[in-house]
XYZ file of N, CA and C in Angstrom:
714
model
N 97.640 103.155 -161.061
C 97.286 104.928 -160.827
C 96.500 105.412 -159.361
N 95.080 105.163 -159.835
C 94.391 104.815 -159.079
C 94.332 104.203 -157.800
N 94.913 102.968 -157.461
C 95.355 101.837 -156.573
C 96.583 103.240 -155.833
N 97.222 103.303 -156.177
C 97.834 104.085 -155.862
C 97.466 105.425 -154.857
N 96.741 105.993 -155.430
C 95.682 107.806 -155.095
C 95.010 106.642 -153.779
N 94.431 105.563 -154.217
C 93.638 105.118 -152.818
C 94.733 104.315 -151.977
N 95.941 104.600 -151.982
C 96.985 104.074 -150.784
C 97.176 105.433 -150.145
N 97.948 106.108 -150.668
C 97.735 107.824 -150.475
C 96.695 107.874 -149.829
N 95.642 108.367 -149.794
C 94.402 108.867 -149.078
C 93.927 108.006 -147.773
N 94.624 106.859 -147.711
C 94.751 105.951 -146.944
C 95.380 105.647 -145.895
N 97.025 106.639 -146.343
C 97.918 106.983 -145.512
C 97.131 108.406 -144.916
N 97.130 109.194 -146.040
C 96.416 110.382 -144.988
C 95.838 110.073 -143.856
N 94.391 109.348 -144.615
C 93.492 109.179 -143.331
C 94.116 108.299 -142.011
N 94.946 107.542 -142.107
C 95.383 107.038 -140.962
C 96.388 107.790 -140.080
N 96.666 109.295 -140.695
C 98.139 110.246 -140.002
C 96.775 110.912 -139.336
N 95.636 111.358 -140.320
C 95.054 112.452 -139.016
C 95.001 111.922 -137.774
N 94.398 110.442 -138.306
C 93.098 109.439 -136.872
C 94.703 109.531 -135.771
N 96.083 109.397 -136.755
C 97.255 109.538 -135.206
C 97.353 111.072 -134.155
N 97.136 111.955 -135.436
C 97.136 113.309 -134.775
C 95.780 113.402 -133.386
N 94.895 112.881 -134.372
C 93.831 113.170 -133.475
C 93.293 112.372 -132.055
N 94.524 111.591 -131.966
C 94.547 110.533 -130.585
C 95.760 110.944 -129.991
N 96.316 111.696 -130.373
C 97.599 112.159 -129.341
C 96.800 113.771 -129.040
N 96.090 114.465 -129.768
C 95.280 115.637 -129.238
C 94.307 114.988 -128.242
N 93.413 114.310 -127.933
C 92.857 113.345 -127.087
C 93.674 112.984 -125.946
N 94.656 112.354 -125.610
C 95.862 112.340 -125.159
C 96.294 113.550 -124.123
N 96.454 114.486 -124.760
C 96.812 115.305 -124.533
C 95.840 116.017 -123.311
N 94.547 116.405 -124.415
C 93.516 117.036 -123.504
C 92.978 116.346 -122.032
N 93.571 114.602 -122.200
C 92.965 113.810 -120.699
C 94.114 114.163 -119.971
N 95.175 114.687 -120.605
C 96.221 115.202 -119.235
C 95.923 116.779 -119.198
N 95.397 116.929 -119.887
C 95.356 118.826 -119.507
C 94.034 118.186 -118.215
N 93.096 117.158 -117.956
C 91.850 117.020 -117.385
C 92.502 116.767 -116.200
N 93.130 115.996 -116.359
C 93.862 115.030 -115.001
C 94.703 116.048 -113.955
N 95.559 116.954 -114.283
C 95.811 118.022 -113.624
C 95.430 119.084 -113.491
N 94.045 119.701 -113.979
C 93.065 120.319 -113.503
C 92.540 119.719 -112.684
N 92.069 118.705 -112.748
C 91.125 118.208 -111.183
C 91.179 117.938 -110.276
N 93.004 117.736 -110.216
C 94.081 118.089 -109.005
C 94.452 119.195 -109.247
N 94.201 120.371 -109.082
C 95.235 121.131 -108.389
C 96.347 121.117 -107.769
N 96.183 121.065 -106.359
C 96.811 120.599 -105.153
C 98.116 119.601 -105.466
N 98.004 118.615 -106.011
C 98.819 117.884 -107.511
C 100.149 119.052 -108.122
N 99.273 119.643 -108.590
C 100.187 120.270 -109.752
C 100.774 121.751 -108.592
N 100.815 122.152 -108.011
C 101.252 123.388 -107.196
C 102.468 122.543 -106.355
N 102.042 121.238 -105.840
C 102.829 120.524 -105.079
C 104.549 120.074 -106.013
N 104.313 119.486 -106.721
C 104.953 118.854 -107.941
C 105.532 120.583 -108.231
N 105.327 121.419 -108.508
C 105.785 122.758 -108.982
C 106.546 123.238 -108.003
N 106.091 123.505 -106.514
C 106.853 123.362 -105.229
C 108.296 122.841 -105.137
N 107.645 121.403 -105.596
C 109.083 120.133 -105.320
C 110.389 120.888 -106.474
N 109.902 120.860 -107.726
C 110.607 121.885 -109.026
C 111.234 122.467 -108.633
N 110.489 123.380 -107.867
C 111.271 124.866 -107.535
C 112.277 125.282 -106.719
N 112.559 124.160 -105.583
C 113.298 123.896 -105.169
C 114.449 122.653 -105.140
N 113.891 122.363 -106.503
C 115.212 120.988 -106.389
C 116.156 121.126 -106.806
N 117.571 120.544 -105.829
C 119.141 120.581 -105.795
C 119.218 122.902 -105.945
N 118.481 123.091 -105.098
C 118.258 124.830 -104.518
C 118.909 124.655 -103.186
N 120.358 125.198 -103.364
C 121.141 125.204 -101.411
C 120.222 125.950 -101.094
N 120.039 125.883 -99.703
C 119.343 127.373 -98.381
C 120.284 128.710 -98.872
N 121.665 128.888 -99.379
C 122.507 129.903 -99.625
C 121.649 130.651 -100.571
N 120.538 129.952 -101.370
C 120.427 130.713 -102.782
C 118.477 131.130 -102.370
N 118.598 130.523 -101.468
C 116.807 131.182 -101.483
C 116.232 132.212 -101.093
N 115.668 133.071 -101.662
C 115.133 134.288 -101.093
C 114.282 134.103 -99.883
N 114.920 134.093 -98.422
C 113.851 134.502 -97.342
C 114.309 135.900 -96.635
N 113.869 136.403 -97.628
C 113.237 138.128 -96.829
C 112.559 138.183 -96.546
N 110.865 137.508 -97.169
C 109.679 137.326 -97.082
C 109.037 136.464 -96.190
N 109.908 135.576 -95.241
C 110.232 134.767 -94.445
C 110.099 135.686 -93.480
N 109.015 134.385 -92.284
C 108.937 134.605 -91.127
C 110.102 134.569 -90.199
N 110.951 135.477 -89.456
C 111.892 135.855 -88.496
C 111.802 135.771 -87.033
N 112.304 134.900 -86.287
C 112.351 134.903 -85.181
C 113.008 135.587 -84.276
N 114.978 136.020 -84.801
C 115.889 136.614 -84.086
C 116.174 137.378 -85.723
N 117.350 138.787 -85.404
C 117.598 139.442 -87.047
C 118.216 138.603 -87.535
N 119.363 137.316 -86.932
C 119.525 136.322 -87.804
C 119.051 135.074 -88.360
N 117.953 134.888 -87.474
C 117.030 133.115 -88.136
C 115.636 133.657 -88.920
N 115.847 133.053 -90.095
C 114.313 133.064 -90.410
C 113.945 131.545 -90.834
N 112.046 131.291 -91.068
C 111.854 129.992 -91.275
C 112.119 129.707 -92.300
N 112.289 128.676 -92.105
C 112.083 127.749 -94.581
C 111.408 128.127 -94.969
N 110.659 128.091 -95.898
C 109.534 128.007 -97.041
C 109.343 126.637 -96.554
N 107.317 126.394 -96.548
C 106.693 125.103 -96.166
C 106.696 123.969 -97.037
N 107.129 124.229 -98.227
C 107.255 123.256 -98.975
C 108.971 122.800 -99.196
N 109.351 123.177 -99.196
C 111.404 123.352 -98.950
C 111.320 121.701 -98.347
N 112.229 120.593 -99.109
C 111.705 119.204 -99.020
C 113.261 119.722 -97.778
N 112.742 119.065 -96.599
C 114.053 118.249 -95.260
C 114.564 117.032 -95.631
N 115.903 116.793 -95.550
C 116.512 116.021 -95.538
C 116.481 114.992 -94.071
N 116.152 113.836 -94.403
C 115.688 112.859 -93.257
C 116.935 112.896 -92.704
N 116.433 112.895 -90.987
C 117.549 112.737 -90.537
C 117.379 111.308 -89.741
N 118.014 110.730 -89.294
C 118.646 109.213 -89.139
C 118.925 109.290 -87.938
N 118.606 107.528 -86.749
C 119.270 107.505 -85.825
C 118.728 108.640 -84.036
N 118.039 109.476 -84.535
C 117.432 110.381 -83.603
C 117.268 110.406 -82.403
N 117.613 110.655 -80.871
C 116.896 110.036 -79.838
C 115.955 111.072 -79.412
N 115.186 110.540 -78.670
C 113.750 111.645 -78.237
C 114.447 112.828 -77.715
N 115.106 112.866 -77.387
C 115.889 114.238 -76.875
C 116.481 114.927 -77.909
N 117.359 114.524 -78.811
C 117.322 115.299 -79.616
C 116.274 115.934 -80.623
N 115.343 115.143 -80.740
C 114.291 114.610 -82.063
C 113.341 116.573 -81.030
N 113.583 116.606 -79.308
C 112.954 117.716 -78.813
C 113.300 119.043 -78.881
N 114.835 118.974 -79.312
C 115.441 120.172 -79.099
C 116.489 120.753 -80.377
N 116.739 120.100 -81.479
C 117.142 120.488 -83.057
C 115.750 121.073 -83.611
N 116.980 122.039 -84.444
C 116.193 122.871 -85.211
C 116.510 122.461 -86.548
N 114.970 121.829 -87.478
C 115.133 121.776 -88.602
C 114.270 122.536 -90.166
N 113.921 123.713 -89.240
C 113.180 124.704 -90.089
C 113.736 125.870 -89.774
N 114.442 126.537 -88.567
C 114.979 128.087 -89.045
C 116.280 127.876 -89.458
N 116.835 128.805 -89.876
C 118.107 128.694 -90.490
C 119.016 130.583 -90.731
N 119.816 129.783 -90.528
C 120.484 131.487 -90.410
C 121.025 132.411 -91.815
N 120.409 133.829 -91.665
C 120.960 133.751 -93.179
C 121.825 134.926 -92.749
N 122.691 134.970 -93.762
C 124.183 135.387 -93.659
C 124.157 137.117 -94.564
N 124.840 137.837 -93.837
C 124.340 139.107 -93.761
C 126.239 139.996 -93.671
N 126.489 140.787 -94.905
C 127.267 141.732 -94.405
C 128.703 140.833 -94.870
N 129.871 141.033 -94.052
C 130.842 140.149 -93.913
C 130.475 138.994 -93.791
N 129.601 138.334 -93.627
C 129.947 136.263 -92.827
C 129.537 136.376 -94.374
N 128.980 137.071 -95.717
C 128.270 136.769 -96.713
C 129.521 136.379 -98.487
N 129.956 135.276 -98.757
C 131.541 135.198 -98.842
C 130.767 135.230 -100.549
N 129.718 135.084 -101.082
C 129.257 135.038 -102.163
C 128.973 136.017 -102.540
N 129.274 137.522 -101.548
C 129.122 138.978 -101.744
C 129.801 138.570 -103.794
N 129.515 139.094 -104.608
C 130.499 139.679 -105.505
C 131.842 140.447 -105.715
N 131.596 141.591 -104.931
C 133.003 142.430 -104.378
C 133.821 141.746 -103.272
N 133.288 140.756 -102.768
C 133.892 140.317 -101.757
C 135.432 139.439 -101.906
N 136.833 140.181 -101.823
C 137.759 139.417 -102.555
C 138.979 139.049 -101.148
N 139.824 138.255 -101.022
C 140.315 138.082 -100.363
C 141.700 138.040 -100.765
N 142.634 139.065 -100.317
C 143.971 139.614 -100.536
C 145.047 138.357 -99.870
N 146.087 138.244 -100.562
C 147.246 136.703 -100.263
C 147.379 136.780 -98.611
N 147.185 137.746 -98.166
C 147.299 137.611 -96.839
C 146.242 136.764 -96.168
N 145.049 137.159 -96.544
C 144.009 136.207 -96.159
C 144.097 135.210 -96.309
N 144.692 134.585 -97.568
C 143.979 133.349 -98.104
C 145.487 132.463 -96.869
N 146.214 133.469 -96.685
C 147.390 132.507 -95.811
C 146.409 131.857 -94.194
N 145.763 133.663 -93.605
C 145.140 133.331 -92.207
C 144.061 131.921 -92.654
N 143.855 131.999 -93.868
C 142.344 131.112 -93.622
C 142.685 130.264 -93.948
N 143.919 129.740 -94.802
C 144.527 127.968 -94.984
C 144.703 127.679 -93.171
N 145.534 128.382 -92.952
C 145.495 128.298 -91.047
C 144.934 127.283 -90.820
N 143.218 129.051 -90.434
C 142.107 127.980 -90.058
C 141.419 126.588 -90.152
N 141.606 126.287 -91.530
C 141.354 125.469 -92.309
C 141.864 124.318 -91.767
N 143.530 124.449 -91.499
C 144.084 123.391 -91.447
C 143.986 123.252 -89.669
N 143.524 123.733 -89.035
C 143.165 124.439 -87.372
C 142.317 123.071 -87.258
N 141.552 123.418 -87.837
C 139.607 123.076 -87.999
C 140.138 121.528 -88.437
N 140.790 121.676 -89.102
C 140.597 119.502 -89.530
C 141.994 119.452 -88.442
N 142.256 119.660 -88.010
C 143.338 118.480 -87.058
C 142.207 118.832 -85.812
N 141.981 119.524 -85.451
C 140.660 119.534 -83.868
C 139.729 118.522 -84.136
N 139.418 118.497 -85.268
C 138.145 117.389 -85.818
C 138.897 116.018 -85.962
N 140.181 116.138 -86.703
C 140.962 114.566 -86.358
C 140.878 113.843 -85.040
N 141.648 114.943 -84.426
C 141.369 114.397 -82.360
C 140.542 114.475 -81.782
N 139.441 114.980 -82.149
C 138.153 115.037 -81.081
C 137.504 113.721 -81.683
N 137.283 112.972 -83.122
C 137.037 112.244 -83.324
C 137.723 110.564 -82.935
N 138.793 111.387 -83.102
C 139.861 109.804 -82.386
C 139.403 109.143 -80.779
N 139.392 110.458 -80.097
C 139.445 110.794 -79.031
C 138.096 109.788 -78.704
N 137.127 110.382 -78.779
C 135.681 110.330 -78.916
C 135.514 108.312 -79.020
N 136.128 108.159 -80.079
C 135.872 106.930 -80.844
C 136.796 105.998 -79.759
N 137.946 106.603 -79.563
C 138.888 105.396 -78.665
C 138.169 105.271 -77.341
N 137.612 105.846 -76.389
C 136.745 106.154 -75.591
C 135.810 104.980 -75.903
N 134.555 105.035 -76.914
C 133.574 104.607 -76.957
C 133.972 102.790 -77.815
N 135.051 102.422 -78.531
C 136.128 101.348 -78.133
C 136.481 100.677 -76.477
N 136.911 101.848 -75.609
C 137.335 101.067 -74.553
C 135.412 101.030 -73.492
N 134.817 101.407 -73.924
C 133.721 101.063 -73.230
C 133.141 99.571 -73.579
N 133.457 99.447 -75.098
C 132.977 98.134 -75.734
C 133.588 97.140 -75.667
N 135.013 97.058 -75.384
C 135.817 95.722 -74.585
C 135.594 96.016 -73.235
N 135.022 96.755 -72.568
C 134.353 96.719 -71.170
C 133.206 95.910 -70.603
N 132.525 96.430 -71.971
C 130.818 95.511 -71.968
C 131.463 94.268 -72.389
N 132.221 94.261 -73.097
C 132.349 92.180 -73.276
C 132.863 92.008 -72.701
N 133.893 92.040 -71.677
C 134.669 91.596 -70.520
C 133.933 91.204 -69.669
N 132.540 91.729 -69.415
C 132.250 91.926 -68.063
C 130.725 90.475 -68.476
N 130.647 89.565 -69.868
C 129.709 88.794 -70.031
C 130.266 87.805 -70.254
N 129.636 86.868 -70.602
C 129.833 85.066 -70.894
C 130.450 85.470 -71.880
N 130.547 84.310 -72.871
C 130.855 83.645 -73.932
C 129.999 83.840 -75.126
N 128.373 83.623 -74.303
C 127.544 83.499 -75.312
C 126.802 84.429 -75.558
N 126.645 85.794 -74.577
C 126.414 87.019 -74.553
C 127.665 87.639 -74.931
N 128.702 87.861 -74.994
C 129.945 88.243 -75.863
C 129.911 88.309 -77.432
N 129.439 87.607 -77.870
C 129.201 86.573 -79.084
C 127.381 87.612 -79.445
N 126.875 87.668 -78.823
C 125.323 88.833 -79.126
C 125.724 90.427 -79.150
N 127.051 91.041 -78.908
C 127.240 92.476 -78.786
C 127.440 92.302 -80.552
N 126.824 93.697 -80.872
C 127.100 93.690 -82.137
C 128.096 95.249 -82.018
N 129.381 95.334 -82.913
C 129.893 96.781 -82.984
C 129.357 97.864 -83.348
N 128.467 97.457 -84.051
C 126.898 98.965 -84.420
C 126.143 99.310 -83.155
N 126.261 98.207 -82.431
C 125.005 99.276 -81.656
C 125.611 100.282 -80.092
N 126.908 100.175 -80.532
C 128.017 100.985 -79.262
C 128.785 101.833 -80.120
N 129.183 101.663 -81.530
C 129.846 102.392 -82.512
C 128.926 103.376 -83.450
N 129.342 104.197 -83.018
C 128.358 105.043 -84.721
C 128.801 104.827 -85.569
N 128.367 105.761 -87.013
C 128.424 105.484 -88.248
C 130.391 106.542 -88.208
N 130.264 107.151 -87.194
C 131.470 108.384 -87.370
C 132.410 107.897 -86.684
N 132.116 106.866 -85.149
C 133.558 105.804 -85.097
C 133.959 105.277 -86.266
N 132.984 104.124 -86.902
C 133.686 103.421 -87.835
C 134.267 104.203 -88.955
N 133.644 105.853 -89.286
C 134.300 105.961 -90.437
C 136.014 106.480 -89.495
N 135.950 106.561 -88.842
C 137.259 106.937 -87.588
C 138.442 105.955 -87.860
N 138.103 104.908 -87.950
C 138.606 103.412 -88.041
C 139.490 103.312 -88.864
N 137.837 103.482 -89.900
C 138.528 103.101 -91.721
C 139.424 104.295 -92.029
N 139.034 105.490 -91.329
C 140.298 106.435 -91.706
C 141.832 106.330 -90.975
N 141.734 105.938 -90.318
C 142.976 105.222 -89.541
C 144.404 104.685 -90.394
N 143.391 103.404 -90.576
C 144.309 102.094 -91.360
C 144.306 102.494 -93.176
N 143.878 103.903 -93.670
C 144.210 103.777 -95.038
C 143.129 102.816 -96.417
N 144.157 102.675 -96.564
C 143.422 101.666 -97.715
C 142.896 100.320 -97.606
N 143.471 100.437 -96.342
C 143.319 98.317 -95.302
C 142.191 98.757 -94.324
N 140.749 100.025 -94.544
C 140.440 100.670 -93.872
C 139.025 99.515 -93.251
N 138.272 98.927 -95.025
C 137.541 98.577 -95.085
C 137.691 96.886 -94.954
N 138.956 96.536 -95.159
C 139.253 95.159 -94.210
C 138.931 95.376 -92.734
N 139.987 96.441 -92.344
C 140.019 96.255 -90.786
C 137.792 96.603 -90.378
N 137.598 97.280 -90.755
C 136.363 97.343 -90.652
C 134.915 95.586 -90.634
N 135.403 94.836 -92.016
C 134.872 93.536 -92.077
C 135.390 92.604 -90.631
N 137.177 92.587 -90.951
C 137.029 91.901 -89.547
C 136.651 92.255 -88.120
N 136.491 93.523 -87.820
C 135.755 94.091 -86.543
C 134.180 93.659 -86.231
N 133.267 93.232 -87.599
C 132.333 93.128 -87.297
C 132.147 91.625 -87.380
N 132.763 90.675 -87.903
C 133.489 89.518 -88.089
C 133.672 88.473 -86.410
N 134.754 89.309 -86.114
C 135.203 89.013 -84.511
C 135.844 90.468 -83.845
N 134.668 90.742 -83.443
C 135.081 91.753 -82.208
C 135.861 92.139 -81.598
N 135.891 90.572 -81.058
C 136.740 90.840 -79.406
C 138.344 90.279 -79.676
N 138.548 90.065 -81.073
C 140.282 89.983 -81.375
C 140.494 91.236 -82.186
N 139.376 92.061 -82.802
C 140.198 93.328 -83.323
C 139.748 94.694 -82.411
N 139.147 94.363 -81.385
C 138.848 95.789 -81.090
C 139.956 96.325 -80.392
N 140.941 95.373 -79.458
C 142.336 95.292 -78.934
C 143.394 96.375 -79.616
N 143.323 95.194 -80.519
C 144.295 96.116 -81.460
C 143.497 97.175 -82.334
N 142.245 98.068 -82.750
C 142.241 98.762 -83.006
C 142.226 100.114 -81.594
N 142.003 100.304 -80.913
C 142.156 100.480 -79.551
C 143.727 100.770 -79.615
N 144.766 100.191 -79.220
C 146.029 100.455 -79.390
C 145.991 101.878 -80.592
N 145.514 100.969 -81.884
C 146.102 102.054 -83.071
C 145.619 103.511 -82.764
N 144.334 103.527 -82.586
C 143.551 104.788 -81.383
C 144.380 105.778 -80.734
N 144.808 104.903 -80.377
C 145.827 105.986 -79.215
C 146.752 106.171 -79.619
N 147.259 105.492 -80.649
C 148.373 105.558 -81.570
C 148.776 106.878 -81.773
N 147.465 107.184 -82.876
C 147.272 108.293 -83.748
C 146.815 109.648 -82.671
N 145.958 109.115 -82.191
C 145.676 110.309 -81.296
C 146.716 110.982 -80.614
N 147.877 110.389 -80.297
C 149.304 111.129 -79.774
C 149.730 111.313 -80.823
N 150.282 110.894 -81.888
C 150.991 111.914 -82.764
C 150.478 112.759 -83.541
N 148.804 113.054 -83.862
C 148.506 114.152 -84.430
C 148.755 115.207 -82.763
N 148.086 114.652 -81.408
C 148.054 115.592 -80.696
C 149.905 116.425 -80.484
N 150.764 115.574 -81.124
C 152.263 116.248 -81.020
C 152.152 117.137 -82.008
N 151.573 116.924 -83.169
C 151.373 117.243 -84.418
C 150.724 118.312 -84.185
N 149.834 118.668 -83.582
C 149.318 120.215 -83.143
C 149.790 120.754 -82.502
N 151.031 120.468 -81.387
C 151.487 121.322 -81.291
C 153.234 122.043 -81.271
N 153.517 121.219 -82.820
C 154.409 121.785 -82.976
C 153.671 122.961 -84.554
N 152.837 122.100 -84.634
C 152.228 123.108 -86.097
C 151.590 124.687 -85.022
N 151.306 124.788 -83.813
C 150.923 125.899 -83.500
C 151.823 127.210 -83.072
N 153.159 126.451 -83.353
C 154.266 127.457 -83.215
C 154.278 127.814 -84.780
N 154.006 127.330 -85.919
C 154.399 127.715 -87.363
C 153.150 128.535 -87.209
N 152.026 128.192 -87.126
C 150.410 129.092 -87.186
C 150.567 130.896 -86.268
N 151.312 130.309 -85.506
C 151.402 131.577 -84.458
C 152.667 132.679 -85.650
N 153.524 132.178 -85.942
C 154.108 132.871 -87.174
C 153.597 133.483 -88.269
N 152.507 132.499 -89.321
C 151.792 133.003 -89.991
C 151.010 133.961 -89.336
N 150.384 134.092 -88.791
C 149.251 135.146 -87.927
C 150.065 136.512 -87.913
N 151.457 136.369 -87.009
C 151.932 137.674 -86.951
C 152.864 138.346 -88.244
N 153.392 137.527 -89.247
C 153.412 137.537 -90.381
C 151.978 138.598 -91.521
N 150.367 137.786 -91.057
C 149.407 138.182 -91.985
C 148.732 139.330 -91.572
N 148.422 138.921 -90.666
C 147.344 139.746 -89.993
C 146.997 140.916 -90.295
N 148.143 141.669 -90.126
C 148.182 143.331 -90.109
C 148.257 143.148 -92.005
N 148.695 143.097 -92.103
C 148.667 142.879 -93.868
C 147.694 142.474 -94.532
N 146.694 141.479 -94.045
C 145.497 141.124 -94.257
C 144.469 142.014 -94.319
N 144.465 143.539 -93.521
C 143.525 144.233 -93.350
C 143.699 145.330 -94.514
N 144.551 145.058 -95.642
C 145.126 146.865 -95.866
C 144.304 146.029 -97.513
N 143.080 146.724 -97.750
C 142.320 146.194 -99.512
C 142.133 147.359 -100.051
């Protein structure tokens, strides 16, 4: 009986020691953070803006340069931009954001679109998508032509040293991948391995898709015109 009591006392002492040790660790952590207040502030600011889109920020107290633009908070994390030229770096804006207001603010709870507005919005989305397809395809075809001309103007040794990525951007490669659908990645792989063989075939395909989408846009313009005519005036009725 006495032996069991002694064991219980030892267990209680060990438990007390563990509790004291945890308290000492907490105290050390508090001392560490209070000795570096700037780090605590930086962490709290980072947590404050983490996964928070710009549209949800309260910018009412931020500096304003025009009625529409305000300066982002100093600690708001900005995404890193790659492949920028010196000119782009000097003219592109990373700090000022446009603040939506009035009819532009579609997060407004009472902003509702009727069925006629929905039809107009779908038309605008379709037109934008088709315009982007045509624009990206046209630019990619032009870049591929330039790359082919460059490869034809040099000897075989220099031609092997030319890399498609040096002339084609990520957007151009994505455009090539898109027009080949499920085989897009295989075509990109072939382009990297044997550009001189792949490029002429890709160029023909790009021009074919550009012609096909241009014809599609011409046909769709008639459909969209009818949709606008039927829905515009009704869309104003709220």
